[in-house]
Short mmCIF file of C-alpha atoms and ligand atoms in Angstrom, two decimals:
data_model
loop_
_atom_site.label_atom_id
_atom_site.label_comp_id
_atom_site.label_asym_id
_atom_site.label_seq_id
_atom_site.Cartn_x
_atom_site.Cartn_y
_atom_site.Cartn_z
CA UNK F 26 -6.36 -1.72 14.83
CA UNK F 27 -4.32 1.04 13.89
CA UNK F 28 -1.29 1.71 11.09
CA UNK F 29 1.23 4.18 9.77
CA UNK F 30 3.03 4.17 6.32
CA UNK F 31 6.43 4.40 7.11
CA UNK F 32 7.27 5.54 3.54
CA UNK F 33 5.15 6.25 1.00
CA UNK F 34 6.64 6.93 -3.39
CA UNK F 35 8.87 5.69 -5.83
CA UNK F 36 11.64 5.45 -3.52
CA UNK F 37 10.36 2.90 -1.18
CA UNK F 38 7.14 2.19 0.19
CA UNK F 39 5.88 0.23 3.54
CA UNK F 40 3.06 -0.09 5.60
CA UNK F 41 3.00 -1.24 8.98
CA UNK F 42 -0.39 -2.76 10.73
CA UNK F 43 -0.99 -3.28 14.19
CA UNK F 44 -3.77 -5.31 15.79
CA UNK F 45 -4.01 -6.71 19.31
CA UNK F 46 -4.80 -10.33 19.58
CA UNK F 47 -5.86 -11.72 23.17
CA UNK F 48 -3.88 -8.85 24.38
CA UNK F 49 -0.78 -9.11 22.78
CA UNK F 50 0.56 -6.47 19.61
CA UNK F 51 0.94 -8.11 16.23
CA UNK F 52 2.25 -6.42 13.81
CA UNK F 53 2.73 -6.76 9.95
CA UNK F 54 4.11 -4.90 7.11
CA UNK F 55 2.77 -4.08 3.77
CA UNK F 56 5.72 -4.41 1.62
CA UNK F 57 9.05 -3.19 2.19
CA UNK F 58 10.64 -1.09 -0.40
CA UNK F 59 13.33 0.30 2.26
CA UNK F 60 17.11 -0.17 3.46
CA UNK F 61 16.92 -2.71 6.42
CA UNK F 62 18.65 0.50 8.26
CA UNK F 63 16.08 3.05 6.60
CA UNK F 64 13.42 0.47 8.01
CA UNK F 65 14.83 0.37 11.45
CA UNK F 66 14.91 4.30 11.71
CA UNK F 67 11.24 4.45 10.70
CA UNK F 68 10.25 1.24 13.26
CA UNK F 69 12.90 2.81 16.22
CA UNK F 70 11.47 6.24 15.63
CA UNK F 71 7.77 4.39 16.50
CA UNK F 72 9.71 2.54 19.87
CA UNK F 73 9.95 -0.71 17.56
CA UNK F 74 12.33 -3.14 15.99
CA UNK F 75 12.51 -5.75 13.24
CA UNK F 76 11.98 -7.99 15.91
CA UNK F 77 8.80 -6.76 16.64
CA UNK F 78 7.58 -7.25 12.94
CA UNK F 79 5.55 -10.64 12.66
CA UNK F 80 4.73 -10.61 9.39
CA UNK F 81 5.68 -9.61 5.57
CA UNK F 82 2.88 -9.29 3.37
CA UNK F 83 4.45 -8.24 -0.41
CA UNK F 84 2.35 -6.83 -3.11
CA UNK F 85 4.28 -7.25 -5.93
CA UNK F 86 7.78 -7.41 -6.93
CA UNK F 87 9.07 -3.88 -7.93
CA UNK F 88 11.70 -2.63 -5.62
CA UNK F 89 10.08 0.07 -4.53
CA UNK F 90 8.14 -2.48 -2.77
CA UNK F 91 11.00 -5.00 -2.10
CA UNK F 92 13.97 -3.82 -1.51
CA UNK F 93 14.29 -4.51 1.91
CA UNK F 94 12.79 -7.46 2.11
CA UNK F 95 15.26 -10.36 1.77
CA UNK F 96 17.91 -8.43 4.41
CA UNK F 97 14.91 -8.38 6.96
CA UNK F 98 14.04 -11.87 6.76
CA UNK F 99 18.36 -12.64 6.78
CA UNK F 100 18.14 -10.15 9.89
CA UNK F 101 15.47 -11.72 11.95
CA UNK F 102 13.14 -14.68 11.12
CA UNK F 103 10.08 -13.14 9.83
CA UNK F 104 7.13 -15.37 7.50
CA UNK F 105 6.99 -13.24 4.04
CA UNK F 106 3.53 -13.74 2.25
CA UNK F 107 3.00 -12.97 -1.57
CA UNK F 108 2.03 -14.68 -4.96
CA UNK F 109 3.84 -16.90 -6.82
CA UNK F 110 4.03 -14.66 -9.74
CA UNK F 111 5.32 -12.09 -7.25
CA UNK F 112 7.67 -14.55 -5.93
CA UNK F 113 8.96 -15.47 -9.70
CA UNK F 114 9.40 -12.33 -10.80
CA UNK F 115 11.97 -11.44 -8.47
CA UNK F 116 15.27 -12.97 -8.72
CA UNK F 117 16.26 -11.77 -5.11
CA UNK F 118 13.48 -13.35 -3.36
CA UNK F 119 13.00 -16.02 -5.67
CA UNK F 120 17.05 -17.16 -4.84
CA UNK F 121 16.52 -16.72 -0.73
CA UNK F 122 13.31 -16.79 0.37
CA UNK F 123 10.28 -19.62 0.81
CA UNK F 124 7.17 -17.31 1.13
CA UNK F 125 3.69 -18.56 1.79
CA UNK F 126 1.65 -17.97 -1.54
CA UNK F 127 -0.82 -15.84 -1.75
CA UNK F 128 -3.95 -16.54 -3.95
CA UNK F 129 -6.43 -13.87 -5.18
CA UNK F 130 -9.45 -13.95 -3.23
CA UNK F 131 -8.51 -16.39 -0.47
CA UNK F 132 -8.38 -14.61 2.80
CA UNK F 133 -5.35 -16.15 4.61
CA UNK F 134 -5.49 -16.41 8.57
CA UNK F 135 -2.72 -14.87 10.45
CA UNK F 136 -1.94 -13.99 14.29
CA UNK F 137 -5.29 -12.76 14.60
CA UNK F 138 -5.32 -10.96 11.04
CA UNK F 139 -7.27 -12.08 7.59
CA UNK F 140 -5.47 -10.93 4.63
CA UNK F 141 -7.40 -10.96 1.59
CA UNK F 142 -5.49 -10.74 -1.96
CA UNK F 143 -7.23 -8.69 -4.65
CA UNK F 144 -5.70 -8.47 -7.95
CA UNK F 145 -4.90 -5.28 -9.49
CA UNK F 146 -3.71 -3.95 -13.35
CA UNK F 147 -0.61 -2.83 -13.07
CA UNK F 148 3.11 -3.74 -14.53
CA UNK F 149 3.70 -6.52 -12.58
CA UNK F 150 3.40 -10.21 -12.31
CA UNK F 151 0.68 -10.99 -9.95
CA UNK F 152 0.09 -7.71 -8.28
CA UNK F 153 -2.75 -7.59 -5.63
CA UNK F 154 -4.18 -4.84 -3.11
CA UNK F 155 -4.46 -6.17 0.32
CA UNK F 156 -7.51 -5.92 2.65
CA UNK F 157 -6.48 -6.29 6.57
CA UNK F 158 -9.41 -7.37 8.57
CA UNK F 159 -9.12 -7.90 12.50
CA UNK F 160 -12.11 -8.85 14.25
CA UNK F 161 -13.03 -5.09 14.65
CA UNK F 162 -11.53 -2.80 11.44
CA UNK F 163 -10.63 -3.39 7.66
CA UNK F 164 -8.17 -1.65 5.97
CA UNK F 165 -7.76 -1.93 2.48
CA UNK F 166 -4.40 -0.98 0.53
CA UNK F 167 -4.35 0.06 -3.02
CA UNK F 168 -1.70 1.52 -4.27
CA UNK F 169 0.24 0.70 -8.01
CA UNK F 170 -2.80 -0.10 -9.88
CA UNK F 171 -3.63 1.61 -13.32
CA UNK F 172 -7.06 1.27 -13.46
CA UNK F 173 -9.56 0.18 -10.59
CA UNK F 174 -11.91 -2.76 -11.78
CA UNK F 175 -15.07 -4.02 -10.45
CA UNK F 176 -13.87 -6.93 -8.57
CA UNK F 177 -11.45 -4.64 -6.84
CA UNK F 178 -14.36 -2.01 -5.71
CA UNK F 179 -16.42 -4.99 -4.33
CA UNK F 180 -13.63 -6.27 -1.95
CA UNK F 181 -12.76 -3.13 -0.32
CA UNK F 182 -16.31 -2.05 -0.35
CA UNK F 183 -16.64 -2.49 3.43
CA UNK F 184 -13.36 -0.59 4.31
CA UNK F 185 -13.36 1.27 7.30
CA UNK F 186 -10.16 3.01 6.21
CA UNK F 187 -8.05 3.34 2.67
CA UNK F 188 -4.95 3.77 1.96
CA UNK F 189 -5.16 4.84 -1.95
CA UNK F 190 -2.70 6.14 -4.78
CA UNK F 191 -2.80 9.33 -5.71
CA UNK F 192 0.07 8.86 -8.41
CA UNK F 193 0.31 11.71 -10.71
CA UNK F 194 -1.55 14.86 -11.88
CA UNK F 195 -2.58 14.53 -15.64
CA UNK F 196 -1.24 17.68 -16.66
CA UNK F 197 2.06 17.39 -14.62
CA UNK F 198 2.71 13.70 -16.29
CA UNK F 199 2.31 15.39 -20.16
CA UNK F 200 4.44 18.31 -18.93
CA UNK F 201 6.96 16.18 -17.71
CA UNK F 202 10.00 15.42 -19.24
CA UNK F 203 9.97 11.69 -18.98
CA UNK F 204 10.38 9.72 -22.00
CA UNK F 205 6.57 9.42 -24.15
CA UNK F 206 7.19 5.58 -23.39
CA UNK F 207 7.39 5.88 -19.77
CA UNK F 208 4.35 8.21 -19.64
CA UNK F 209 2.11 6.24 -21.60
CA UNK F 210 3.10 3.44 -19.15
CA UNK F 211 2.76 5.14 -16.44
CA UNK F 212 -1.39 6.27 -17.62
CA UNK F 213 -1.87 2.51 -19.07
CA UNK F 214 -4.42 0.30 -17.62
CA UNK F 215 -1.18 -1.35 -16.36
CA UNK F 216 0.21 1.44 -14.83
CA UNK F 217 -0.34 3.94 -12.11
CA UNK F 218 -3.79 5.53 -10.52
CA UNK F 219 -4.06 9.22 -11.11
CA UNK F 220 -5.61 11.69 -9.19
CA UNK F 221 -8.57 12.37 -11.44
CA UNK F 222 -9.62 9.02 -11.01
CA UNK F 223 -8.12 8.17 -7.88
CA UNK F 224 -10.31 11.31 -6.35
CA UNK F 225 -13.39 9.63 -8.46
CA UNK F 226 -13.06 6.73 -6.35
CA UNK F 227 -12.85 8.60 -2.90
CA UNK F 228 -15.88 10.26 -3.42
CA UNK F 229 -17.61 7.46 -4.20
CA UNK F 230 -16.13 5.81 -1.21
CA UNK F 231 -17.07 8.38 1.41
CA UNK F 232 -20.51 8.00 0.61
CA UNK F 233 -20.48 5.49 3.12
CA UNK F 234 -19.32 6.57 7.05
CA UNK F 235 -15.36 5.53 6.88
CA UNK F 236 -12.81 6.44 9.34
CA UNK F 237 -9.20 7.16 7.02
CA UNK F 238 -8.15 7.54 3.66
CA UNK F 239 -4.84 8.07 3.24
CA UNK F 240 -3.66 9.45 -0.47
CA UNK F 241 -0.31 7.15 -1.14
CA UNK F 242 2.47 6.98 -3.32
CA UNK F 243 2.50 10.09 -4.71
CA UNK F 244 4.95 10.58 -7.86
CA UNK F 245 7.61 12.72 -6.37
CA UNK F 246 7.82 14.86 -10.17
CA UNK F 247 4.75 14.31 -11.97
CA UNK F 248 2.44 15.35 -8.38
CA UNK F 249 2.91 17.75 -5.46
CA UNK F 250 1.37 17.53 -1.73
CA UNK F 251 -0.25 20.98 -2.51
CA UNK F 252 -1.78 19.55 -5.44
CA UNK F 253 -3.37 16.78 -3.75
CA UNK F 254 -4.07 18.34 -0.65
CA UNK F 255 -6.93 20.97 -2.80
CA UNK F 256 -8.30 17.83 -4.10
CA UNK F 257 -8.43 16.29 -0.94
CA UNK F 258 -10.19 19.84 0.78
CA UNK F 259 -12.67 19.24 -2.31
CA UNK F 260 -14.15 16.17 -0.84
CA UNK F 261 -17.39 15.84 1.07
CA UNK F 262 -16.95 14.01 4.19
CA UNK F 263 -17.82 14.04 8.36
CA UNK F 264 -15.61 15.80 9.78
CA UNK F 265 -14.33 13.43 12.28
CA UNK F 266 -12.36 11.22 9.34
CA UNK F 267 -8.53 11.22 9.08
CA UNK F 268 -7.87 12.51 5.00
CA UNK F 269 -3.90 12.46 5.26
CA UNK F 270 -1.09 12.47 2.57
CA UNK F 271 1.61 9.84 2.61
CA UNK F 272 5.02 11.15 2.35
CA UNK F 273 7.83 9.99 0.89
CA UNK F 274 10.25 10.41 3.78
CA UNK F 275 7.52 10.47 6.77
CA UNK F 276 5.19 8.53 6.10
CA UNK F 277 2.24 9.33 8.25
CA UNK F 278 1.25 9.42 11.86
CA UNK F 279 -0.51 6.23 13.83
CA UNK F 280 -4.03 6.63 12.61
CA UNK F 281 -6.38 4.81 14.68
CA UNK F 282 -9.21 2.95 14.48
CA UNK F 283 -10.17 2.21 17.62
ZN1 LIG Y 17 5.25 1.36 -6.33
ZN1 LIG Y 18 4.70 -1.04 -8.91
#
């Protein structure tokens, strides 16, 4: 298995997962908050095409995570794969698409891949992290979730590799000037992971032998790469794993774990 984000922040963010299956590439994307012609920069700039995209698995309906969903599936046939809550919640999708549902906990089979639904806190319908097993590698994706519970700890316990927010710094978000409103949302239980306790959970999680973990969806005002990248020099790992920011714009490289 291996996988890139393509994009990565409040502007639009996407995932894309490759596995081989009796020899033959499948591919899937974790949401897609882009342009269909942002997409197909980010896909022809990796030698692909929508075409080569098998499956659309959605986390949850902001736009940042949907935007580009509905012209993909209008520009080639692709299955799209989220919740029903997700799938209510957005008048776009809910007007032209038929998704398969997605229900927490149950693993759903597909071209090779399991994709198990974990539900997260956040401010959103029926938001879930994803866990992408082949019959080698897990990945797990967690990214928009204000506050990591127990049930989400136990599924992506056995993660070889994590793709995790790193949202905001504390002190950056109650600098800011956003509205009071907005920043109490955005440090809810609802809301989004900060570093403080997104860097909690990655040193708990490198306690075990993993192979990536990728800090995600970084706020482009209220964090900064420097920021995260000290916190990131700060943890204790081996030094053959991949510790890489996602960026807004690039995304990150193919990290493979093979
Ligand atoms: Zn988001
Ligand atoms: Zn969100």
């Amino acid at each position: 298995m291996r996988f890139c984000c393509l994009a990565s922040g409040s502007e639009g963010n996407s995932t894309l997962v490759e596995s081989i299956s009796n020899g033959i590439a499948q591919r899937i994307l974790i949401d897609c908050g882009l342009s269909l012609s942002l997409l197909k920069e980010k896909l022809f700039s990796r030698g692909l095409s929508p075409g080569d995209i098998n499956g659309v698995f959605v986390t949850h309906e902001h736009q940042d995570h949907c935007k580009g969903i509905v012209p993909l599936v209008k520009s080639v046939e692709v299955p799209v794969f989220m919740t029903y809550g997700t799938f209510l919640a957005n008048r776009e999708i809910r007007k032209n698409l038929s998704p398969v549902f997605l229900s927490p906990f149950k693993g759903i089979k597909f071209k090779g891949l399991e994709v198990n639904p974990i539900p997260v806190p956040h401010d959103a319908r029926e938001s879930v992290a994803l866990k992408v097993e082949d019959s080698s590698f897990k990945l797990g994706v967690l990214t928009d979730v204000g506050t990591i519970t127990k049930n989400i700890r136990d599924a992506l316990d056995d993660v070889d590799a994590l793709i995790l927010e790193f949202n905001y710094d504390d002190s950056l978000l109650s600098q800011s000037k956003y509205p009071e409103a907005l920043k109490r949302r955005i440090s809810s239980r609802q809301g989004h992971l900060s570093n403080s306790s997104a860097l909690k959970f990655a040193e708990n999680f490198l306690q075990r032998k993993r192979k990536a973990l990728v800090a995600a969806h970084l706020s482009s005002r209220n964090n900064s790469h420097n920021v995260v990248t000290n916190l990131l020099n700060k943890l204790c790992c081996e030094k053959e794993i991949v510790l890489l920011i996602a960026d807004q714009n690039d995304g990150t490289p193919w990290i493979n774990l093979d």
